[in-house]
Coordinates of C-alpha atoms and ligand atoms in Angstrom, one line a residue:
X1449 CA 0.0 0.0 0.0
X1450 CA 1.2 3.5 -0.8
X1451 CA 2.2 5.6 2.2
X1452 CA -0.3 8.3 1.4
X1453 CA -3.0 5.9 1.1
X1454 CA -2.1 4.3 4.4
X1455 CA -2.2 7.7 6.1
X1456 CA -5.8 8.4 4.7
X1457 CA -7.1 5.0 5.8
X1458 CA -5.6 5.6 9.3
X1459 CA -7.2 9.0 9.6
X1460 CA -10.5 7.6 8.6
X1461 CA -10.2 4.9 11.1
X1462 CA -9.3 7.3 13.8
X1463 CA -12.4 9.4 13.2
X1464 CA -14.7 6.4 13.2
X1465 CA -13.0 5.2 16.3
X1466 CA -13.2 8.5 18.2
X1467 CA -16.9 8.5 17.4
X1468 CA -17.6 5.2 18.9
X1469 CA -15.3 5.7 21.8
X1470 CA -17.0 8.9 22.8
X1471 CA -19.9 6.8 24.1
X1472 CA -17.8 5.0 26.6
X1473 CA -15.9 7.9 28.1
X1474 CA -15.5 7.9 31.9
X1475 CA -15.3 10.7 34.3
X1476 CA -12.8 9.4 36.8
X1477 CA -9.0 9.5 36.6
X1478 CA -8.6 13.3 36.8
X1479 CA -5.9 12.8 39.4
X1480 CA -4.1 9.9 37.9
X1481 CA -0.5 10.9 37.2
X1482 CA 1.2 8.6 34.7
X1483 CA 4.7 10.0 35.3
X1484 CA 4.4 9.2 39.0
X1485 CA 2.9 5.8 38.6
X1486 CA 5.5 4.8 36.0
X1487 CA 8.4 2.6 37.1
X1488 CA 10.9 1.9 34.2
X1489 CA 9.0 0.4 31.3
X1490 CA 5.8 -0.2 33.3
X1491 CA 3.1 0.8 35.7
X1492 CA 3.4 -1.8 38.4
X1493 CA 0.4 -0.9 40.6
X1494 CA -3.2 -1.9 39.6
X1495 CA -5.3 1.2 38.9
X1496 CA -8.1 -0.2 41.1
X1497 CA -5.8 -1.8 43.7
X1498 CA -7.2 -5.2 42.7
X1499 CA -6.6 -7.7 40.0
X1500 CA -9.0 -7.5 37.1
X1501 CA -11.4 -10.1 35.7
X1502 CA -10.1 -11.8 32.5
X1503 CA -13.5 -12.9 31.3
X1504 CA -15.0 -9.4 31.5
X1505 CA -11.7 -8.0 30.0
X1506 CA -12.0 -10.2 26.9
X1507 CA -15.6 -9.0 26.4
X1508 CA -14.6 -5.3 26.8
X1509 CA -11.5 -5.7 24.5
X1510 CA -13.4 -7.2 21.6
X1511 CA -16.5 -5.0 22.0
X1512 CA -16.8 -2.6 19.1
X1513 CA -18.0 0.3 21.3
X1514 CA -15.7 -0.3 24.3
X1515 CA -12.1 -1.4 23.9
X1516 CA -12.5 -1.8 20.2
X1517 CA -9.0 -3.3 20.1
X1518 CA -10.0 -5.2 17.0
X1519 CA -10.1 -2.0 15.0
X1520 CA -6.3 -2.2 14.8
X1521 CA -5.3 -5.6 16.3
X1522 CA -5.8 -9.2 15.3
X1523 CA -6.9 -11.2 18.4
X1524 CA -7.8 -14.7 19.2
X1525 CA -11.5 -13.9 18.9
X1526 CA -12.9 -16.0 16.0
X1527 CA -16.5 -14.9 16.8
X1528 CA -15.7 -11.4 15.5
X1529 CA -14.9 -10.8 11.9
X1530 CA -12.6 -8.1 10.4
X1531 CA -9.7 -7.8 12.7
X1532 CA -7.3 -4.9 12.1
X1533 CA -3.7 -5.2 11.2
X1534 CA -2.4 -1.7 11.9
X1535 CA -1.0 -2.8 15.3
X1536 CA 0.8 -6.0 16.1
X1537 CA -1.2 -9.3 16.5
X1538 CA -2.1 -9.6 20.2
X1539 CA -1.8 -13.3 20.3
X1540 CA 1.2 -14.0 22.5
X1541 CA 1.4 -10.5 23.9
X1542 CA 1.2 -11.9 27.4
X1543 CA 4.5 -13.7 26.7
X1544 CA 6.2 -10.7 25.3
X1545 CA 5.3 -8.3 28.2
X1546 CA 4.6 -8.5 31.9
X1547 CA 1.4 -7.0 33.4
X1548 CA 3.2 -3.7 34.4
X1549 CA 4.5 -3.2 30.9
X1550 CA 1.1 -4.0 29.4
X1551 CA -0.5 -1.5 31.8
X1552 CA 1.7 1.3 30.7
X1553 CA 1.0 0.5 27.0
X1554 CA -2.8 0.5 27.6
X1555 CA -2.8 3.6 29.9
X1556 CA -0.8 5.7 27.5
X1557 CA 0.9 4.2 24.4
X1558 CA 2.0 7.7 23.7
X1559 CA 4.4 7.8 26.6
X1560 CA 6.5 5.2 24.8
X1561 CA 5.8 6.4 21.2
X1562 CA 4.6 10.0 20.8
X1563 CA 3.7 9.2 17.2
X1564 CA 1.6 6.1 17.8
X1565 CA -2.0 6.0 16.7
X1566 CA -2.9 3.7 19.5
X1567 CA -5.4 5.6 21.8
X1568 CA -4.2 6.4 25.3
X1569 CA -7.0 4.5 27.1
X1570 CA -6.4 5.9 30.6
X1571 CA -4.9 9.3 30.0
X1572 CA -7.0 12.4 30.9
X1573 CA -4.6 15.2 30.4
X1574 CA -2.0 16.4 28.0
X1575 CA -4.3 16.4 25.0
X1576 CA -4.9 19.4 22.7
X1577 CA -8.2 20.8 21.7
X1578 CA -10.4 18.5 23.7
X1579 CA -14.1 19.1 23.6
X1580 CA -15.5 20.5 26.8
X1581 CA -17.5 17.4 27.6
X1582 CA -14.5 15.1 27.4
X1583 CA -12.1 17.3 29.4
X1584 CA -10.5 15.3 32.3
X1585 CA -12.1 12.0 31.1
X1586 CA -10.6 8.8 30.0
X1587 CA -11.7 6.5 27.2
X1588 CA -12.4 3.5 29.4
X1589 CA -12.5 3.1 33.2
X1590 CA -9.8 1.9 35.6
X1591 CA -11.8 -1.3 36.1
X1592 CA -11.9 -1.8 32.3
X1593 CA -8.2 -1.4 32.0
X1594 CA -7.5 -3.9 34.8
X1595 CA -10.0 -6.4 33.3
X1596 CA -8.4 -6.1 29.9
X1597 CA -4.9 -6.5 31.4
X1598 CA -6.1 -9.7 33.2
X1599 CA -7.1 -11.0 29.8
X1600 CA -4.0 -9.9 27.9
X1601 CA -1.7 -11.8 30.3
X1602 CA -3.5 -15.0 29.4
X1603 CA -2.5 -14.5 25.7
X1604 CA 0.7 -16.5 26.0
Ligands
HEC2233 C1 -6.3 2.9 16.4 C2 -5.5 1.7 16.5 C3 -5.3 1.0 17.7 C4 -6.3 0.6 18.7 C5 -7.8 0.9 18.6 C6 -5.6 -0.2 19.7 N1 -4.3 -0.3 19.4 FE1 -2.9 -1.3 20.5 N2 -1.4 -0.7 19.2 C7 -1.6 0.0 18.0 C8 -0.4 0.2 17.3 C9 -0.2 0.9 16.0 C10 0.6 -0.5 18.1 C11 2.1 -0.6 17.8 C12 2.9 0.2 18.8 C13 3.0 1.7 18.5 O1 2.4 2.2 17.7 O2 3.8 2.3 19.3 C14 -0.1 -1.0 19.3 C15 0.5 -1.7 20.3 C16 -0.2 -2.4 21.3 C17 0.5 -3.2 22.3 C18 1.9 -3.6 22.3 C19 2.0 -4.8 21.4 C20 3.4 -5.3 21.1 O3 3.6 -6.4 20.7 O4 4.4 -4.5 21.1 C21 -0.5 -3.7 23.1 C22 -0.4 -4.6 24.3 C23 -1.8 -3.1 22.6 N3 -1.5 -2.3 21.5 C24 -3.0 -3.4 23.2 C25 -4.2 -2.8 22.7 C26 -5.5 -3.1 23.4 C27 -5.7 -4.1 24.5 C28 -6.4 -2.3 22.7 C29 -7.8 -2.2 23.0 C30 -8.2 -1.8 24.4 C31 -5.7 -1.6 21.7 N4 -4.3 -1.9 21.7 C32 -6.3 -0.8 20.8 C33 -2.8 0.5 17.6 C34 -4.0 0.4 18.2

């Protein structure tokens, strides 16, 4: 695929994605400080103080109006058609990273790669030109993040 074409399809996807994600925005997390929570290449502490539920996490991750990870990633979820391939296949991701590393990537992929198109799922500040109603909000809740992480670590 030509580079310019790739950029256009990415942009289209991002717009569609932002539209669906808007529905799921949460109002917590105003005080969560990524820089403080970060240790090395990860965020070691659970955002909720507890371990997540892998079964719920799988549902949220593959849900088109929640995690919508399938927009960009292929996942072991044969019941859903049309997996994306903009990001790496998530099969085996639990073997490549530990839970702290996965948490940082899900909370804010931008911390590691400022140019990434992966949404920062639990970042509520540092964005530009945010609509008033989304100010201080995250895409998914702390509980959703922990549930998705509990699922991702099973993908060995
Ligand atoms: C809009 C596209 C997009 C969406 C949606 C998206 N990602 Fe990503 N993701 C990427 C890209 C691109 C990368 C490659 C890393 C980079 O860009 O820095 C990535 C990297 C990752 C990685 C690191 C994988 C590796 O092997 O290095 C994990 C884990 C991950 N994503 C999980 C998720 C989960 C879980 C969701 C859903 C809650 C999700 N992503 C939604 C685009 C996306």
